[in-house]
């Protein structure tokens, strides 16, 4: 595999704090290429051999804004138990509903735009129902849970100029931990 030529911007870049714009269809060739590059990059970051070869940090989600493109597009690549990958392409997402149950990532959430250790928990909803559009502009509804629900919320935050560290209470990074379930 050949690593796509993409540059992920870091947390000090003010672009990450801007709200991304709705996408119109049909997608441009550039947007389609960006989506394909993002999917390939994430897949390669999850394959140990490729990750080491290109010195990549493992990631499962990436938003267009992380490439400096203010469009409401994100992708998630989930490695399945059999070693295959499931791709999610999410355009113009809207959260329709979410569970009251809150969960958090035990080892802490991470982000390809934040290259430092962070301490604390990020409260997330355990389940979400999201209305979005596919690469062809067809609407679809998806219900996600657990780690994929966390990834969706993390990426939707990016589209709204929010970073996961914004959810961590600096005075009490493990605030209300006993009111949430660790995954």
PDB file of C-alpha atoms in Angstrom:
ATOM      1  CA  UNK A   1       0.000   0.000   0.000  1.00  0.00           C
ATOM      2  CA  UNK A   2       1.104   3.537  -0.712  1.00  0.00           C
ATOM      3  CA  UNK A   3       0.517   6.126   1.984  1.00  0.00           C
ATOM      4  CA  UNK A   4      -1.827   8.881   0.758  1.00  0.00           C
ATOM      5  CA  UNK A   5      -0.439  12.419   0.776  1.00  0.00           C
ATOM      6  CA  UNK A   6      -2.472  13.995   3.544  1.00  0.00           C
ATOM      7  CA  UNK A   7      -1.385  16.296   6.339  1.00  0.00           C
ATOM      8  CA  UNK A   8      -3.246  16.181   9.634  1.00  0.00           C
ATOM      9  CA  UNK A   9      -3.267  19.551  11.350  1.00  0.00           C
ATOM     10  CA  UNK A  10      -2.428  19.807  15.046  1.00  0.00           C
ATOM     11  CA  UNK A  11      -4.408  21.200  17.971  1.00  0.00           C
ATOM     12  CA  UNK A  12      -2.802  24.660  17.870  1.00  0.00           C
ATOM     13  CA  UNK A  13      -4.188  25.244  14.341  1.00  0.00           C
ATOM     14  CA  UNK A  14      -7.187  27.599  14.673  1.00  0.00           C
ATOM     15  CA  UNK A  15      -8.965  25.803  11.801  1.00  0.00           C
ATOM     16  CA  UNK A  16      -9.846  22.997  14.228  1.00  0.00           C
ATOM     17  CA  UNK A  17     -11.948  25.493  16.231  1.00  0.00           C
ATOM     18  CA  UNK A  18     -14.131  26.479  13.280  1.00  0.00           C
ATOM     19  CA  UNK A  19     -17.543  25.024  12.456  1.00  0.00           C
ATOM     20  CA  UNK A  20     -17.536  23.033   9.216  1.00  0.00           C
ATOM     21  CA  UNK A  21     -20.007  23.807   6.428  1.00  0.00           C
ATOM     22  CA  UNK A  22     -22.697  21.516   5.011  1.00  0.00           C
ATOM     23  CA  UNK A  23     -21.660  19.667   1.859  1.00  0.00           C
ATOM     24  CA  UNK A  24     -23.573  19.888  -1.412  1.00  0.00           C
ATOM     25  CA  UNK A  25     -23.950  17.020  -3.841  1.00  0.00           C
ATOM     26  CA  UNK A  26     -22.677  15.718  -6.128  1.00  0.00           C
ATOM     27  CA  UNK A  27     -19.303  15.662  -4.395  1.00  0.00           C
ATOM     28  CA  UNK A  28     -16.378  17.114  -6.259  1.00  0.00           C
ATOM     29  CA  UNK A  29     -13.637  14.774  -7.477  1.00  0.00           C
ATOM     30  CA  UNK A  30     -11.368  16.403  -4.862  1.00  0.00           C
ATOM     31  CA  UNK A  31     -13.782  15.578  -2.034  1.00  0.00           C
ATOM     32  CA  UNK A  32     -14.160  11.999  -3.264  1.00  0.00           C
ATOM     33  CA  UNK A  33     -10.366  11.645  -3.409  1.00  0.00           C
ATOM     34  CA  UNK A  34     -10.004  13.149   0.076  1.00  0.00           C
ATOM     35  CA  UNK A  35     -12.510  10.610   1.459  1.00  0.00           C
ATOM     36  CA  UNK A  36     -10.662   7.717  -0.190  1.00  0.00           C
ATOM     37  CA  UNK A  37      -7.324   9.023   1.113  1.00  0.00           C
ATOM     38  CA  UNK A  38      -8.700   9.374   4.636  1.00  0.00           C
ATOM     39  CA  UNK A  39     -10.060   5.808   4.587  1.00  0.00           C
ATOM     40  CA  UNK A  40      -6.769   4.395   3.312  1.00  0.00           C
ATOM     41  CA  UNK A  41      -4.724   6.388   5.835  1.00  0.00           C
ATOM     42  CA  UNK A  42      -6.808   5.087   8.751  1.00  0.00           C
ATOM     43  CA  UNK A  43      -6.675   1.512   7.482  1.00  0.00           C
ATOM     44  CA  UNK A  44      -2.897   1.709   7.125  1.00  0.00           C
ATOM     45  CA  UNK A  45      -2.592   3.224  10.608  1.00  0.00           C
ATOM     46  CA  UNK A  46      -4.314   0.139  12.046  1.00  0.00           C
ATOM     47  CA  UNK A  47      -2.080  -2.404  10.261  1.00  0.00           C
ATOM     48  CA  UNK A  48       1.018  -2.835  12.420  1.00  0.00           C
ATOM     49  CA  UNK A  49       3.401  -3.400   9.500  1.00  0.00           C
ATOM     50  CA  UNK A  50       2.198  -0.252   7.666  1.00  0.00           C
ATOM     51  CA  UNK A  51       2.063   1.783  10.875  1.00  0.00           C
ATOM     52  CA  UNK A  52       5.714   0.985  11.609  1.00  0.00           C
ATOM     53  CA  UNK A  53       6.834   1.439   8.001  1.00  0.00           C
ATOM     54  CA  UNK A  54       5.377   4.968   7.800  1.00  0.00           C
ATOM     55  CA  UNK A  55       5.672   5.881  11.517  1.00  0.00           C
ATOM     56  CA  UNK A  56       1.918   6.417  11.915  1.00  0.00           C
ATOM     57  CA  UNK A  57      -0.198   6.776  15.036  1.00  0.00           C
ATOM     58  CA  UNK A  58      -3.137   4.383  15.004  1.00  0.00           C
ATOM     59  CA  UNK A  59      -6.476   6.066  14.404  1.00  0.00           C
ATOM     60  CA  UNK A  60     -10.014   4.987  13.671  1.00  0.00           C
ATOM     61  CA  UNK A  61     -11.643   8.297  12.732  1.00  0.00           C
ATOM     62  CA  UNK A  62     -10.732  11.369  10.743  1.00  0.00           C
ATOM     63  CA  UNK A  63     -12.683  14.518   9.867  1.00  0.00           C
ATOM     64  CA  UNK A  64     -12.151  16.744   6.845  1.00  0.00           C
ATOM     65  CA  UNK A  65     -11.427  19.660   9.192  1.00  0.00           C
ATOM     66  CA  UNK A  66      -8.370  17.754  10.459  1.00  0.00           C
ATOM     67  CA  UNK A  67      -7.012  18.135   6.929  1.00  0.00           C
ATOM     68  CA  UNK A  68      -7.850  21.848   6.964  1.00  0.00           C
ATOM     69  CA  UNK A  69     -11.044  21.362   4.918  1.00  0.00           C
ATOM     70  CA  UNK A  70     -14.108  22.921   6.572  1.00  0.00           C
ATOM     71  CA  UNK A  71     -16.700  20.472   5.246  1.00  0.00           C
ATOM     72  CA  UNK A  72     -19.048  18.275   7.290  1.00  0.00           C
ATOM     73  CA  UNK A  73     -17.401  15.003   6.301  1.00  0.00           C
ATOM     74  CA  UNK A  74     -15.817  12.329   8.454  1.00  0.00           C
ATOM     75  CA  UNK A  75     -14.792   8.725   8.046  1.00  0.00           C
ATOM     76  CA  UNK A  76     -14.310   5.888  10.503  1.00  0.00           C
ATOM     77  CA  UNK A  77     -12.446   2.664   9.821  1.00  0.00           C
ATOM     78  CA  UNK A  78     -13.271  -0.167  12.213  1.00  0.00           C
ATOM     79  CA  UNK A  79     -11.047  -3.218  12.331  1.00  0.00           C
ATOM     80  CA  UNK A  80     -13.262  -6.268  12.772  1.00  0.00           C
ATOM     81  CA  UNK A  81     -12.394  -9.429  14.707  1.00  0.00           C
ATOM     82  CA  UNK A  82     -11.582 -11.325  11.494  1.00  0.00           C
ATOM     83  CA  UNK A  83      -8.950  -8.740  10.506  1.00  0.00           C
ATOM     84  CA  UNK A  84     -11.125  -7.115   7.830  1.00  0.00           C
ATOM     85  CA  UNK A  85     -12.196  -3.466   7.969  1.00  0.00           C
ATOM     86  CA  UNK A  86     -15.580  -1.763   7.952  1.00  0.00           C
ATOM     87  CA  UNK A  87     -15.670   1.764   6.527  1.00  0.00           C
ATOM     88  CA  UNK A  88     -18.113   4.464   7.544  1.00  0.00           C
ATOM     89  CA  UNK A  89     -18.403   7.542   5.314  1.00  0.00           C
ATOM     90  CA  UNK A  90     -20.503  10.169   7.064  1.00  0.00           C
ATOM     91  CA  UNK A  91     -21.513  13.415   5.369  1.00  0.00           C
ATOM     92  CA  UNK A  92     -23.661  16.183   6.897  1.00  0.00           C
ATOM     93  CA  UNK A  93     -24.471  14.130  10.033  1.00  0.00           C
ATOM     94  CA  UNK A  94     -27.286  15.035  12.422  1.00  0.00           C
ATOM     95  CA  UNK A  95     -27.767  13.227  15.732  1.00  0.00           C
ATOM     96  CA  UNK A  96     -31.434  12.177  15.880  1.00  0.00           C
ATOM     97  CA  UNK A  97     -31.362  10.537  19.312  1.00  0.00           C
ATOM     98  CA  UNK A  98     -28.988   9.229  21.957  1.00  0.00           C
ATOM     99  CA  UNK A  99     -29.083   7.068  25.052  1.00  0.00           C
ATOM    100  CA  UNK A 100     -29.092   8.490  28.544  1.00  0.00           C
ATOM    101  CA  UNK A 101     -26.419   5.970  29.511  1.00  0.00           C
ATOM    102  CA  UNK A 102     -22.945   7.502  29.499  1.00  0.00           C
ATOM    103  CA  UNK A 103     -19.708   5.653  28.777  1.00  0.00           C
ATOM    104  CA  UNK A 104     -16.036   6.573  28.512  1.00  0.00           C
ATOM    105  CA  UNK A 105     -12.857   5.073  27.074  1.00  0.00           C
ATOM    106  CA  UNK A 106     -10.930   3.541  29.981  1.00  0.00           C
ATOM    107  CA  UNK A 107      -7.467   4.243  28.586  1.00  0.00           C
ATOM    108  CA  UNK A 108      -8.579   7.706  27.528  1.00  0.00           C
ATOM    109  CA  UNK A 109      -9.731   9.116  24.220  1.00  0.00           C
ATOM    110  CA  UNK A 110      -7.129  10.095  21.663  1.00  0.00           C
ATOM    111  CA  UNK A 111      -6.999  12.209  18.534  1.00  0.00           C
ATOM    112  CA  UNK A 112      -4.677  12.301  15.526  1.00  0.00           C
ATOM    113  CA  UNK A 113      -4.581  16.106  15.892  1.00  0.00           C
ATOM    114  CA  UNK A 114      -3.465  15.985  19.551  1.00  0.00           C
ATOM    115  CA  UNK A 115       0.065  14.620  19.834  1.00  0.00           C
ATOM    116  CA  UNK A 116       0.427  14.592  23.600  1.00  0.00           C
ATOM    117  CA  UNK A 117      -0.673  12.588  26.592  1.00  0.00           C
ATOM    118  CA  UNK A 118      -3.969  13.711  28.072  1.00  0.00           C
ATOM    119  CA  UNK A 119      -5.447  12.697  31.375  1.00  0.00           C
ATOM    120  CA  UNK A 120      -9.128  12.412  32.115  1.00  0.00           C
ATOM    121  CA  UNK A 121     -12.358  10.951  30.874  1.00  0.00           C
ATOM    122  CA  UNK A 122     -14.714  12.146  28.169  1.00  0.00           C
ATOM    123  CA  UNK A 123     -18.397  11.404  28.872  1.00  0.00           C
ATOM    124  CA  UNK A 124     -20.097  10.015  25.764  1.00  0.00           C
ATOM    125  CA  UNK A 125     -23.518   8.531  25.041  1.00  0.00           C
ATOM    126  CA  UNK A 126     -23.486   4.724  24.788  1.00  0.00           C
ATOM    127  CA  UNK A 127     -25.812   4.666  21.753  1.00  0.00           C
ATOM    128  CA  UNK A 128     -26.670   7.145  19.003  1.00  0.00           C
ATOM    129  CA  UNK A 129     -28.966   7.314  16.017  1.00  0.00           C
ATOM    130  CA  UNK A 130     -27.535   9.504  13.268  1.00  0.00           C
ATOM    131  CA  UNK A 131     -28.999  10.727   9.999  1.00  0.00           C
ATOM    132  CA  UNK A 132     -26.292  11.291   7.381  1.00  0.00           C
ATOM    133  CA  UNK A 133     -25.535  11.047   3.656  1.00  0.00           C
ATOM    134  CA  UNK A 134     -23.326   8.637   1.775  1.00  0.00           C
ATOM    135  CA  UNK A 135     -20.757   9.523  -0.890  1.00  0.00           C
ATOM    136  CA  UNK A 136     -23.516   9.476  -3.560  1.00  0.00           C
ATOM    137  CA  UNK A 137     -25.706  11.898  -1.587  1.00  0.00           C
ATOM    138  CA  UNK A 138     -28.211   9.272  -0.461  1.00  0.00           C
ATOM    139  CA  UNK A 139     -29.609   9.817   3.039  1.00  0.00           C
ATOM    140  CA  UNK A 140     -29.310   6.997   5.553  1.00  0.00           C
ATOM    141  CA  UNK A 141     -29.926   6.462   9.240  1.00  0.00           C
ATOM    142  CA  UNK A 142     -27.444   4.513  11.327  1.00  0.00           C
ATOM    143  CA  UNK A 143     -27.610   3.360  14.925  1.00  0.00           C
ATOM    144  CA  UNK A 144     -24.175   3.006  16.538  1.00  0.00           C
ATOM    145  CA  UNK A 145     -23.120   1.851  19.960  1.00  0.00           C
ATOM    146  CA  UNK A 146     -20.140   1.575  22.289  1.00  0.00           C
ATOM    147  CA  UNK A 147     -16.764   2.389  20.637  1.00  0.00           C
ATOM    148  CA  UNK A 148     -18.305   3.342  17.287  1.00  0.00           C
ATOM    149  CA  UNK A 149     -20.765   5.660  19.073  1.00  0.00           C
ATOM    150  CA  UNK A 150     -17.797   7.295  20.804  1.00  0.00           C
ATOM    151  CA  UNK A 151     -15.993   7.678  17.464  1.00  0.00           C
ATOM    152  CA  UNK A 152     -19.098   9.252  15.876  1.00  0.00           C
ATOM    153  CA  UNK A 153     -19.458  11.749  18.753  1.00  0.00           C
ATOM    154  CA  UNK A 154     -15.721  12.567  18.625  1.00  0.00           C
ATOM    155  CA  UNK A 155     -15.859  13.263  14.869  1.00  0.00           C
ATOM    156  CA  UNK A 156     -19.151  15.206  15.028  1.00  0.00           C
ATOM    157  CA  UNK A 157     -17.493  17.363  17.702  1.00  0.00           C
ATOM    158  CA  UNK A 158     -14.673  18.073  15.210  1.00  0.00           C
ATOM    159  CA  UNK A 159     -17.244  19.302  12.688  1.00  0.00           C
ATOM    160  CA  UNK A 160     -18.452  21.749  15.344  1.00  0.00           C
ATOM    161  CA  UNK A 161     -14.994  23.037  16.300  1.00  0.00           C
ATOM    162  CA  UNK A 162     -14.820  20.998  19.514  1.00  0.00           C
ATOM    163  CA  UNK A 163     -11.873  18.815  20.610  1.00  0.00           C
ATOM    164  CA  UNK A 164     -12.233  15.899  23.031  1.00  0.00           C
ATOM    165  CA  UNK A 165     -10.041  17.709  25.566  1.00  0.00           C
ATOM    166  CA  UNK A 166     -12.776  20.352  25.846  1.00  0.00           C
ATOM    167  CA  UNK A 167     -14.955  17.724  27.597  1.00  0.00           C
ATOM    168  CA  UNK A 168     -12.371  17.010  30.309  1.00  0.00           C
ATOM    169  CA  UNK A 169     -12.775  19.057  33.471  1.00  0.00           C
ATOM    170  CA  UNK A 170      -9.287  20.520  34.097  1.00  0.00           C
ATOM    171  CA  UNK A 171      -9.900  20.762  37.867  1.00  0.00           C
ATOM    172  CA  UNK A 172     -11.323  17.233  38.141  1.00  0.00           C
ATOM    173  CA  UNK A 173     -10.367  15.123  35.075  1.00  0.00           C
ATOM    174  CA  UNK A 174     -12.246  12.057  36.393  1.00  0.00           C
ATOM    175  CA  UNK A 175     -15.389  13.942  37.408  1.00  0.00           C
ATOM    176  CA  UNK A 176     -18.527  11.769  37.721  1.00  0.00           C
ATOM    177  CA  UNK A 177     -16.614   8.624  36.707  1.00  0.00           C
ATOM    178  CA  UNK A 178     -18.855   6.528  38.962  1.00  0.00           C
ATOM    179  CA  UNK A 179     -21.900   7.666  36.948  1.00  0.00           C
ATOM    180  CA  UNK A 180     -20.554   6.202  33.682  1.00  0.00           C
ATOM    181  CA  UNK A 181     -19.562   2.813  32.327  1.00  0.00           C
ATOM    182  CA  UNK A 182     -16.002   2.185  31.154  1.00  0.00           C
ATOM    183  CA  UNK A 183     -15.457   0.529  27.798  1.00  0.00           C
TER     184      UNK A 183
END
